[in-house]
Amino acid sequence: MKQKVHAAAGVTAFLIILTFWTSTVLSEVLGTQETIALVKSRILLGMFALIPAMAIAGGSGMAIGRRRKDAPARAKMKRMPFIAANGLLVLLPAAFFLEARAGAGNFDGAFIVVQGIELLAGALNLTMMGMNIRDGRRMAARRKSRA
């Protein structure tokens, strides 16, 4: 049961971040300033779904993986602190900063720089989370083949 909760929370968090990232790129490339401001405000609202999903994925992953010593489990455990730090120290503050700036119609150089940092940090988290999903699937397949 823990594995199913963990997988569902991890995939949910991944898809939310992917939605944030894609919406940001599309609004920046195709949208108006009003569209960008709307996307930034919706991203902050989306944090009410993302943060619990990340917490559930992290907590259940720690519970499942604390006794595992295989390479995929160790790799996942090494990536998680970077994913969490990137989210809490870069992505969350950037989301608040960008929403405030966009809401005020202030799309200055600072907005552009922070937007670039946010997109890079988001891509990094998506990559690491994707690697965790890949490793989790491998671990699940190995567990099924043993059964």
PDB file of C-alpha atoms in Angstrom:
ATOM      1  CA  MET A   1       0.000   0.000   0.000  1.00  0.00           C
ATOM      2  CA  LYS A   2       2.837   2.401   0.854  1.00  0.00           C
ATOM      3  CA  GLN A   3       4.340   1.832  -2.581  1.00  0.00           C
ATOM      4  CA  LYS A   4       1.077   2.753  -4.326  1.00  0.00           C
ATOM      5  CA  VAL A   5       0.638   5.918  -2.242  1.00  0.00           C
ATOM      6  CA  HIS A   6       4.271   6.833  -2.862  1.00  0.00           C
ATOM      7  CA  ALA A   7       3.982   6.278  -6.618  1.00  0.00           C
ATOM      8  CA  ALA A   8       0.725   8.224  -6.881  1.00  0.00           C
ATOM      9  CA  ALA A   9       2.081  11.167  -4.878  1.00  0.00           C
ATOM     10  CA  GLY A  10       5.353  11.232  -6.837  1.00  0.00           C
ATOM     11  CA  VAL A  11       3.661  11.129 -10.229  1.00  0.00           C
ATOM     12  CA  THR A  12       1.117  13.745  -9.110  1.00  0.00           C
ATOM     13  CA  ALA A  13       3.896  16.098  -7.982  1.00  0.00           C
ATOM     14  CA  PHE A  14       5.794  15.520 -11.226  1.00  0.00           C
ATOM     15  CA  LEU A  15       2.712  16.290 -13.334  1.00  0.00           C
ATOM     16  CA  ILE A  16       1.905  19.435 -11.331  1.00  0.00           C
ATOM     17  CA  ILE A  17       5.438  20.762 -11.801  1.00  0.00           C
ATOM     18  CA  LEU A  18       5.329  19.837 -15.491  1.00  0.00           C
ATOM     19  CA  THR A  19       2.047  21.748 -15.787  1.00  0.00           C
ATOM     20  CA  PHE A  20       3.559  24.789 -14.041  1.00  0.00           C
ATOM     21  CA  TRP A  21       6.632  24.688 -16.285  1.00  0.00           C
ATOM     22  CA  THR A  22       4.710  24.204 -19.530  1.00  0.00           C
ATOM     23  CA  SER A  23       2.139  26.868 -18.635  1.00  0.00           C
ATOM     24  CA  THR A  24       4.931  29.315 -17.869  1.00  0.00           C
ATOM     25  CA  VAL A  25       6.712  28.707 -21.170  1.00  0.00           C
ATOM     26  CA  LEU A  26       3.500  28.893 -23.199  1.00  0.00           C
ATOM     27  CA  SER A  27       2.307  32.059 -21.464  1.00  0.00           C
ATOM     28  CA  GLU A  28       5.698  33.717 -21.933  1.00  0.00           C
ATOM     29  CA  VAL A  29       5.935  32.767 -25.613  1.00  0.00           C
ATOM     30  CA  LEU A  30       2.309  33.069 -26.721  1.00  0.00           C
ATOM     31  CA  GLY A  31       0.486  35.045 -24.055  1.00  0.00           C
ATOM     32  CA  THR A  32      -0.066  38.614 -23.048  1.00  0.00           C
ATOM     33  CA  GLN A  33       1.092  40.176 -19.813  1.00  0.00           C
ATOM     34  CA  GLU A  34      -2.365  39.482 -18.412  1.00  0.00           C
ATOM     35  CA  THR A  35      -2.006  35.800 -19.328  1.00  0.00           C
ATOM     36  CA  ILE A  36       1.401  35.639 -17.669  1.00  0.00           C
ATOM     37  CA  ALA A  37      -0.013  37.251 -14.516  1.00  0.00           C
ATOM     38  CA  LEU A  38      -2.907  34.769 -14.491  1.00  0.00           C
ATOM     39  CA  VAL A  39      -0.529  31.810 -14.863  1.00  0.00           C
ATOM     40  CA  LYS A  40       1.663  33.095 -12.042  1.00  0.00           C
ATOM     41  CA  SER A  41      -1.335  33.453  -9.719  1.00  0.00           C
ATOM     42  CA  ARG A  42      -2.595  29.964 -10.602  1.00  0.00           C
ATOM     43  CA  ILE A  43       0.836  28.493  -9.921  1.00  0.00           C
ATOM     44  CA  LEU A  44       0.656  29.845  -6.381  1.00  0.00           C
ATOM     45  CA  LEU A  45      -2.786  28.288  -5.966  1.00  0.00           C
ATOM     46  CA  GLY A  46      -1.387  25.034  -7.318  1.00  0.00           C
ATOM     47  CA  MET A  47       1.069  24.959  -4.422  1.00  0.00           C
ATOM     48  CA  PHE A  48      -1.850  23.813  -2.255  1.00  0.00           C
ATOM     49  CA  ALA A  49      -1.785  20.557  -4.250  1.00  0.00           C
ATOM     50  CA  LEU A  50       1.947  20.351  -4.956  1.00  0.00           C
ATOM     51  CA  ILE A  51       3.284  20.766  -1.419  1.00  0.00           C
ATOM     52  CA  PRO A  52       1.173  17.948   0.087  1.00  0.00           C
ATOM     53  CA  ALA A  53       1.996  15.671  -2.872  1.00  0.00           C
ATOM     54  CA  MET A  54       5.716  16.327  -2.384  1.00  0.00           C
ATOM     55  CA  ALA A  55       5.454  15.766   1.369  1.00  0.00           C
ATOM     56  CA  ILE A  56       3.577  12.499   0.898  1.00  0.00           C
ATOM     57  CA  ALA A  57       6.042  11.306  -1.750  1.00  0.00           C
ATOM     58  CA  GLY A  58       9.014  12.233   0.437  1.00  0.00           C
ATOM     59  CA  GLY A  59       7.629  10.785   3.636  1.00  0.00           C
ATOM     60  CA  SER A  60       6.427   7.551   2.080  1.00  0.00           C
ATOM     61  CA  GLY A  61       9.704   7.238   0.177  1.00  0.00           C
ATOM     62  CA  MET A  62      11.674   7.555   3.390  1.00  0.00           C
ATOM     63  CA  ALA A  63       9.466   4.935   5.067  1.00  0.00           C
ATOM     64  CA  ILE A  64       9.815   2.523   2.157  1.00  0.00           C
ATOM     65  CA  GLY A  65      13.487   3.093   1.434  1.00  0.00           C
ATOM     66  CA  ARG A  66      15.047   3.301   4.878  1.00  0.00           C
ATOM     67  CA  ARG A  67      15.914  -0.425   4.877  1.00  0.00           C
ATOM     68  CA  ARG A  68      16.829  -0.726   1.200  1.00  0.00           C
ATOM     69  CA  LYS A  69      20.461  -0.756   0.176  1.00  0.00           C
ATOM     70  CA  ASP A  70      20.171  -1.423  -3.579  1.00  0.00           C
ATOM     71  CA  ALA A  71      21.542   1.090  -6.096  1.00  0.00           C
ATOM     72  CA  PRO A  72      18.196   2.507  -7.338  1.00  0.00           C
ATOM     73  CA  ALA A  73      17.002   3.118  -3.766  1.00  0.00           C
ATOM     74  CA  ARG A  74      20.277   4.797  -2.815  1.00  0.00           C
ATOM     75  CA  ALA A  75      20.137   6.971  -5.948  1.00  0.00           C
ATOM     76  CA  LYS A  76      16.587   8.066  -5.143  1.00  0.00           C
ATOM     77  CA  MET A  77      17.573   8.879  -1.560  1.00  0.00           C
ATOM     78  CA  LYS A  78      20.529  10.973  -2.780  1.00  0.00           C
ATOM     79  CA  ARG A  79      18.363  12.984  -5.192  1.00  0.00           C
ATOM     80  CA  MET A  80      15.555  13.787  -2.751  1.00  0.00           C
ATOM     81  CA  PRO A  81      17.413  16.404  -0.655  1.00  0.00           C
ATOM     82  CA  PHE A  82      18.329  18.279  -3.849  1.00  0.00           C
ATOM     83  CA  ILE A  83      14.758  18.133  -5.145  1.00  0.00           C
ATOM     84  CA  ALA A  84      13.404  19.390  -1.809  1.00  0.00           C
ATOM     85  CA  ALA A  85      16.025  22.143  -1.421  1.00  0.00           C
ATOM     86  CA  ASN A  86      15.510  23.310  -4.991  1.00  0.00           C
ATOM     87  CA  GLY A  87      11.767  23.462  -4.422  1.00  0.00           C
ATOM     88  CA  LEU A  88      11.866  25.202  -1.053  1.00  0.00           C
ATOM     89  CA  LEU A  89      14.824  27.522  -1.590  1.00  0.00           C
ATOM     90  CA  VAL A  90      14.478  28.407  -5.280  1.00  0.00           C
ATOM     91  CA  LEU A  91      11.116  27.496  -6.806  1.00  0.00           C
ATOM     92  CA  LEU A  92       8.767  28.522  -3.996  1.00  0.00           C
ATOM     93  CA  PRO A  93      10.350  31.955  -3.384  1.00  0.00           C
ATOM     94  CA  ALA A  94      10.545  32.514  -7.153  1.00  0.00           C
ATOM     95  CA  ALA A  95       6.828  31.729  -7.485  1.00  0.00           C
ATOM     96  CA  PHE A  96       5.936  34.347  -4.873  1.00  0.00           C
ATOM     97  CA  PHE A  97       8.306  36.923  -6.391  1.00  0.00           C
ATOM     98  CA  LEU A  98       7.070  36.363  -9.948  1.00  0.00           C
ATOM     99  CA  GLU A  99       3.405  36.412  -8.959  1.00  0.00           C
ATOM    100  CA  ALA A 100       3.855  39.710  -7.121  1.00  0.00           C
ATOM    101  CA  ARG A 101       5.745  41.276 -10.025  1.00  0.00           C
ATOM    102  CA  ALA A 102       3.365  39.981 -12.686  1.00  0.00           C
ATOM    103  CA  GLY A 103       0.323  40.985 -10.639  1.00  0.00           C
ATOM    104  CA  ALA A 104       1.703  44.530 -10.489  1.00  0.00           C
ATOM    105  CA  GLY A 105       2.454  44.508 -14.216  1.00  0.00           C
ATOM    106  CA  ASN A 106       6.173  44.783 -13.504  1.00  0.00           C
ATOM    107  CA  PHE A 107       7.948  42.656 -16.113  1.00  0.00           C
ATOM    108  CA  ASP A 108      11.365  44.232 -15.643  1.00  0.00           C
ATOM    109  CA  GLY A 109      14.840  42.746 -15.812  1.00  0.00           C
ATOM    110  CA  ALA A 110      14.544  41.215 -12.340  1.00  0.00           C
ATOM    111  CA  PHE A 111      11.364  39.431 -13.431  1.00  0.00           C
ATOM    112  CA  ILE A 112      13.110  38.057 -16.517  1.00  0.00           C
ATOM    113  CA  VAL A 113      16.163  36.870 -14.553  1.00  0.00           C
ATOM    114  CA  VAL A 114      14.084  35.185 -11.840  1.00  0.00           C
ATOM    115  CA  GLN A 115      11.826  33.665 -14.518  1.00  0.00           C
ATOM    116  CA  GLY A 116      14.883  32.160 -16.187  1.00  0.00           C
ATOM    117  CA  ILE A 117      16.151  30.795 -12.870  1.00  0.00           C
ATOM    118  CA  GLU A 118      12.717  29.351 -12.129  1.00  0.00           C
ATOM    119  CA  LEU A 119      12.547  27.599 -15.496  1.00  0.00           C
ATOM    120  CA  LEU A 120      16.030  26.124 -15.063  1.00  0.00           C
ATOM    121  CA  ALA A 121      15.331  25.010 -11.489  1.00  0.00           C
ATOM    122  CA  GLY A 122      11.990  23.548 -12.566  1.00  0.00           C
ATOM    123  CA  ALA A 123      13.630  21.637 -15.415  1.00  0.00           C
ATOM    124  CA  LEU A 124      16.236  20.328 -12.979  1.00  0.00           C
ATOM    125  CA  ASN A 125      13.550  19.121 -10.561  1.00  0.00           C
ATOM    126  CA  LEU A 126      11.581  17.521 -13.384  1.00  0.00           C
ATOM    127  CA  THR A 127      14.716  15.701 -14.511  1.00  0.00           C
ATOM    128  CA  MET A 128      15.572  14.433 -11.032  1.00  0.00           C
ATOM    129  CA  MET A 129      11.967  13.478 -10.295  1.00  0.00           C
ATOM    130  CA  GLY A 130      11.764  11.689 -13.631  1.00  0.00           C
ATOM    131  CA  MET A 131      14.875   9.743 -12.694  1.00  0.00           C
ATOM    132  CA  ASN A 132      13.261   8.837  -9.375  1.00  0.00           C
ATOM    133  CA  ILE A 133      10.124   7.644 -11.170  1.00  0.00           C
ATOM    134  CA  ARG A 134      12.264   5.569 -13.551  1.00  0.00           C
ATOM    135  CA  ASP A 135      14.182   4.011 -10.650  1.00  0.00           C
ATOM    136  CA  GLY A 136      10.968   3.363  -8.740  1.00  0.00           C
ATOM    137  CA  ARG A 137       9.480   1.545 -11.717  1.00  0.00           C
ATOM    138  CA  ARG A 138      12.617  -0.583 -11.995  1.00  0.00           C
ATOM    139  CA  MET A 139      12.430  -1.425  -8.300  1.00  0.00           C
ATOM    140  CA  ALA A 140       8.741  -2.345  -8.601  1.00  0.00           C
ATOM    141  CA  ALA A 141       9.420  -4.530 -11.657  1.00  0.00           C
ATOM    142  CA  ARG A 142      12.209  -6.319  -9.797  1.00  0.00           C
ATOM    143  CA  ARG A 143       9.930  -6.852  -6.802  1.00  0.00           C
ATOM    144  CA  LYS A 144       7.198  -8.313  -9.080  1.00  0.00           C
ATOM    145  CA  SER A 145       9.643 -10.624 -10.838  1.00  0.00           C
ATOM    146  CA  ARG A 146      10.782 -12.013  -7.470  1.00  0.00           C
ATOM    147  CA  ALA A 147       7.186 -12.717  -6.391  1.00  0.00           C
TER     148      ALA A 147
END
